[in-house]
Coordinates of C-alpha atoms and ligand atoms in Angstrom, one line a residue:
X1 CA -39.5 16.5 68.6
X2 CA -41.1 19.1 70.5
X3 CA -39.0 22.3 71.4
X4 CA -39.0 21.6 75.4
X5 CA -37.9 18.0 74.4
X6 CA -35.1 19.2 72.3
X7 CA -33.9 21.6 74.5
X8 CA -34.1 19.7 77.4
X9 CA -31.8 17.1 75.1
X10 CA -29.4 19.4 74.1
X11 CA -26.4 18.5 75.8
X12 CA -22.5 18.7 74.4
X13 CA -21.9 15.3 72.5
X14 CA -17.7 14.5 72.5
X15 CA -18.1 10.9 71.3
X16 CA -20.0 9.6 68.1
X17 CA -21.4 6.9 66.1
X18 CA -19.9 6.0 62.7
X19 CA -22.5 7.3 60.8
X20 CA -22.8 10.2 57.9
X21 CA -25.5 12.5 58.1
X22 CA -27.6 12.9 54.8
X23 CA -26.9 16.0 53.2
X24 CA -30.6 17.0 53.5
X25 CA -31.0 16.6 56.7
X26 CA -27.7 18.9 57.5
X27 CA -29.2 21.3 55.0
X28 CA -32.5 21.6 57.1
X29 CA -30.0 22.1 59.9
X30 CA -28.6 25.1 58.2
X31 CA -31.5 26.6 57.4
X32 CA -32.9 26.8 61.4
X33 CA -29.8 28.4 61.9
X34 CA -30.5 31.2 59.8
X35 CA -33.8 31.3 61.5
X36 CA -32.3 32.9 64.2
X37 CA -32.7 36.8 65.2
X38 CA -29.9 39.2 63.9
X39 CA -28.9 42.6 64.6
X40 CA -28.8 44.3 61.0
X41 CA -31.2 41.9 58.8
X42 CA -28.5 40.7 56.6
X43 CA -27.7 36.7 58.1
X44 CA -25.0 36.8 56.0
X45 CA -23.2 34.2 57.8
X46 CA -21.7 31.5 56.0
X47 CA -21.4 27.7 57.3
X48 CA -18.6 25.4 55.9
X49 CA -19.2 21.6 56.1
X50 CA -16.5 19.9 55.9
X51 CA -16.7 15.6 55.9
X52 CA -14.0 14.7 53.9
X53 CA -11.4 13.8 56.4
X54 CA -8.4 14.6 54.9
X55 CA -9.5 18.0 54.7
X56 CA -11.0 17.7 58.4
X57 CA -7.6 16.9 60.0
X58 CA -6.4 20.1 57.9
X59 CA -9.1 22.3 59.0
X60 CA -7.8 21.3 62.9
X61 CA -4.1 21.1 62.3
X62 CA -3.8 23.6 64.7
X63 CA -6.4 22.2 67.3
X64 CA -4.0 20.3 70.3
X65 CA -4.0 17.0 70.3
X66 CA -2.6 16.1 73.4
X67 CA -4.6 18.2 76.4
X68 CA -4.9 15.8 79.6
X69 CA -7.2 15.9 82.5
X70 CA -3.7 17.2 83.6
X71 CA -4.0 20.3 82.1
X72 CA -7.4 20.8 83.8
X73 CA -5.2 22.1 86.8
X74 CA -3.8 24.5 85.2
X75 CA -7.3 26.2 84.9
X76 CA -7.1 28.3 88.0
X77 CA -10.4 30.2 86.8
X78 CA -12.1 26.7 87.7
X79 CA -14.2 27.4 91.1
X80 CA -16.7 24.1 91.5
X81 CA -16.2 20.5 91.1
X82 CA -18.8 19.7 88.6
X83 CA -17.5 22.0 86.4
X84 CA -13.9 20.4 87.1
X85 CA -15.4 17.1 86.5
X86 CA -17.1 18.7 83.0
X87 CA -13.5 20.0 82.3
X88 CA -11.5 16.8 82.6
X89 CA -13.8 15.3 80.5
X90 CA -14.1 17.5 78.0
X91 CA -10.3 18.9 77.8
X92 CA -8.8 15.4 76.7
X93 CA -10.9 15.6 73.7
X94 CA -10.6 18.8 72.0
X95 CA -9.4 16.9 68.9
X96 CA -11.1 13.6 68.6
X97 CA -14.9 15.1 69.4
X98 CA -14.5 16.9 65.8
X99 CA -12.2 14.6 64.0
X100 CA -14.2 11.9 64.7
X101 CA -17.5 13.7 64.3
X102 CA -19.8 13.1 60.8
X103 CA -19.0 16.6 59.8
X104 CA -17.1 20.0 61.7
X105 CA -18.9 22.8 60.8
X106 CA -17.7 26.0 60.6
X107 CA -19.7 29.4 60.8
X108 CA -18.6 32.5 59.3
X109 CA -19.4 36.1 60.3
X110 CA -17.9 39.1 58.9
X111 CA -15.7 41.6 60.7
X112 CA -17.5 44.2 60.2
X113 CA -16.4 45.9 63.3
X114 CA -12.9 45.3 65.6
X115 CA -14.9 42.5 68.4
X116 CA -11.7 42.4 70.2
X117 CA -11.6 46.5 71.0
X118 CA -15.6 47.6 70.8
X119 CA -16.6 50.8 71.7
X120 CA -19.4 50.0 73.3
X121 CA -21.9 46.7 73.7
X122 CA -23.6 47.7 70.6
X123 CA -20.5 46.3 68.7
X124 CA -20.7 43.3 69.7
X125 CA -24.1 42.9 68.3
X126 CA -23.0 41.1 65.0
X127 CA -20.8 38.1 67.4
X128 CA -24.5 38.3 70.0
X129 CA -26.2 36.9 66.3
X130 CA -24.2 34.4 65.2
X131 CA -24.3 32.5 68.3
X132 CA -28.1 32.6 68.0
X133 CA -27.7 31.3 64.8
X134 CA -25.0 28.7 66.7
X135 CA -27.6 27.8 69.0
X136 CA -30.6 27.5 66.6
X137 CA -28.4 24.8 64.7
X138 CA -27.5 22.8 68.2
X139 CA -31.1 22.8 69.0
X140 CA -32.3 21.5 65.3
X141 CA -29.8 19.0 65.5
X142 CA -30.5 17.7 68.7
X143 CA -34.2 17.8 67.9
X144 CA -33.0 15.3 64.5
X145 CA -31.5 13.3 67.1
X146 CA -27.9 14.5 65.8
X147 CA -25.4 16.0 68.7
X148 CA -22.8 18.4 68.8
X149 CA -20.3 20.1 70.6
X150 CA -18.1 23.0 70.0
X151 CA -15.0 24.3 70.1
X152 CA -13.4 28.0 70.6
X153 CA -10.3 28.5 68.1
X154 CA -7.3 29.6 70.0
X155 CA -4.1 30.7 68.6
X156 CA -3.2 30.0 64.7
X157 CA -6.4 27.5 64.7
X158 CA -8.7 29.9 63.1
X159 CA -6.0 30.6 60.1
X160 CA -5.4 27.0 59.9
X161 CA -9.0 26.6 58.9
X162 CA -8.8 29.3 56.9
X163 CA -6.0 28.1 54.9
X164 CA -7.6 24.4 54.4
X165 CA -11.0 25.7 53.0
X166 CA -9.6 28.8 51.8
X167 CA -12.8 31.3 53.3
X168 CA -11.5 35.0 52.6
X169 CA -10.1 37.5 55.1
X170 CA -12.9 39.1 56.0
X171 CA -14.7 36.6 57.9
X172 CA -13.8 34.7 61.3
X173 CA -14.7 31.6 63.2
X174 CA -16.8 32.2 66.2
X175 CA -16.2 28.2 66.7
X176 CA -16.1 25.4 65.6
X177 CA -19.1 22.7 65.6
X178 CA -18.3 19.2 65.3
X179 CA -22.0 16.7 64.6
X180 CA -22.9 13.2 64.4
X181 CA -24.8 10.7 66.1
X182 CA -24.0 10.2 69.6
X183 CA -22.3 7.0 70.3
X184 CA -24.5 4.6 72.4
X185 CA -21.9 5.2 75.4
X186 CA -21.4 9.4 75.0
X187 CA -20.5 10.8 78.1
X188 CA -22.3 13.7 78.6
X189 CA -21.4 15.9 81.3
X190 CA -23.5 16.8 84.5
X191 CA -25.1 20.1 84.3
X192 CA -25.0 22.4 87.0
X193 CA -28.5 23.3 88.1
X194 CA -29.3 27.4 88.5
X195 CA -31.3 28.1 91.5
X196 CA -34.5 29.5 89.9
X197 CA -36.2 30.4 93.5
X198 CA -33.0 32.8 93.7
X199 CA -31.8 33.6 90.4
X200 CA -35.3 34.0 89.0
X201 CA -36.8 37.7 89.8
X202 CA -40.1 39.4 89.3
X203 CA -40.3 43.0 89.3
X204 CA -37.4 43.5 91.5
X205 CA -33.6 42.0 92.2
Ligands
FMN1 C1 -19.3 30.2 74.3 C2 -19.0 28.8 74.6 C3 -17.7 28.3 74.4 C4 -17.5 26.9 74.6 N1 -16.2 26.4 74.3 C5 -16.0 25.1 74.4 C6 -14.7 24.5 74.0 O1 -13.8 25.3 73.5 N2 -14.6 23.2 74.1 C7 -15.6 22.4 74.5 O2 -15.4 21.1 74.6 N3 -16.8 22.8 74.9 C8 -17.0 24.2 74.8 N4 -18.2 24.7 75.1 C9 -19.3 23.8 75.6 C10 -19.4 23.8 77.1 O3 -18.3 23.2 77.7 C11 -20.7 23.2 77.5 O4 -21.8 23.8 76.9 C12 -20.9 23.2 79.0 O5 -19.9 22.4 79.7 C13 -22.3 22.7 79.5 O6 -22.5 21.4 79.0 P1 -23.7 21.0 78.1 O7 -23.4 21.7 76.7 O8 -23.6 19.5 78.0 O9 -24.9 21.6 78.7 C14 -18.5 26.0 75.0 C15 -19.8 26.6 75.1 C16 -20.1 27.9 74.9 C17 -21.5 28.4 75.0

């Protein structure tokens, strides 16, 4: 597929196909991911697949099961309706668009610095990487005609992982990725379109 294509694709997928994905294929996933740019040279990020399903309902014990559209109104940050509408669908299935993916996969980066107190932007460079490497691995999947989506761990989700597939201290979750093949009838959410004639500037704001 060529790269306009897949990124024009690339759209969160919450409801798959019951299909696996060959191991290959997810390997050549991988390895665009670690493609992407990174601040110190080292890519020494670490991706978990997990596709045993046993162990995926560990791995998201702590994910909620039971959001609503409800809870949608309780997101007072929420300012337009298409992202409302994006929100109610995708609240309701925080659990079932990764237990019911092929495979959740989980990057790892190491804490090399405190990302919750930097200093300065610089410290955040190492979380800036792995979501390249995040978003190298959406596109490659799309572009195999795979989807994803991802999740944010809140709370004891990230330890709750942790504990299942036993990855040591020193690295955390940015997210979580769950991938399969979209179901014929995935609902994918409406995008909101940026203004390029006002958001796009040469030489000056
Ligand atoms: C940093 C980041 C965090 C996100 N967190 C979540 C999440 O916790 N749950 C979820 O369903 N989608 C999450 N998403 C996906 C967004 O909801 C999605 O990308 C957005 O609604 C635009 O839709 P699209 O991906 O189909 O273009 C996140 C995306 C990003 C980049």
């Amino acid at each position: 597929m060529d790269f306009y294509e897949a990124v024009n694709k690339r759209s969160s997928i919450r409801d798959f196909a019951e299909e696996a994905i060959p191991e290959e294929t997810i390997k050549r996933i991988i390895e665009a991911a670690y493609k992407a740019p990174t601040n110190d040279h080292f890519r020494d990020w670490h991706f978990i697949v997990v596709t045993d399903k046993s162990l995926m309902a560990e791995v998201l014990s702590g994910v909620p099961k039971d959001l609503t559209v409800k809870d949608v109104d309780k997101m007072t940050f929420i300012s337009d309706p298409v992202q409302k509408e994006s929100y109610q669908v995708a609240v309701p299935k925080q659990y079932s668009m990764l237990i019911n993916a092929a495979a959740v996969i989980i990057p790892l980066m190491k804490k090399k610095v405190d990302i919750l107190h930097p200093a300065d932007l610089s410290h955040l460079n190492c979380f800036a990487s792995v979501w390249c490497s995040i978003e190298n691995l959406w596109l490659a999947a799309t572009a195999e005609g795979y989807g994803c989506n991802l999740r944010i761990p809140w709370g004891n989700e990230e330890e709750a992982a942790r504990k299942a597939t036993g990855f040591p201290e020193e690295y955390m979750i940015p997210c979580f990725i769950g991938i399969g093949r979209p179901a014929e009838n995935a609902k994918r959410t409406k995008q909101l379109v940026p203004d390029m004639g006002k958001q796009l500037h040469w030489q000056k704001f």
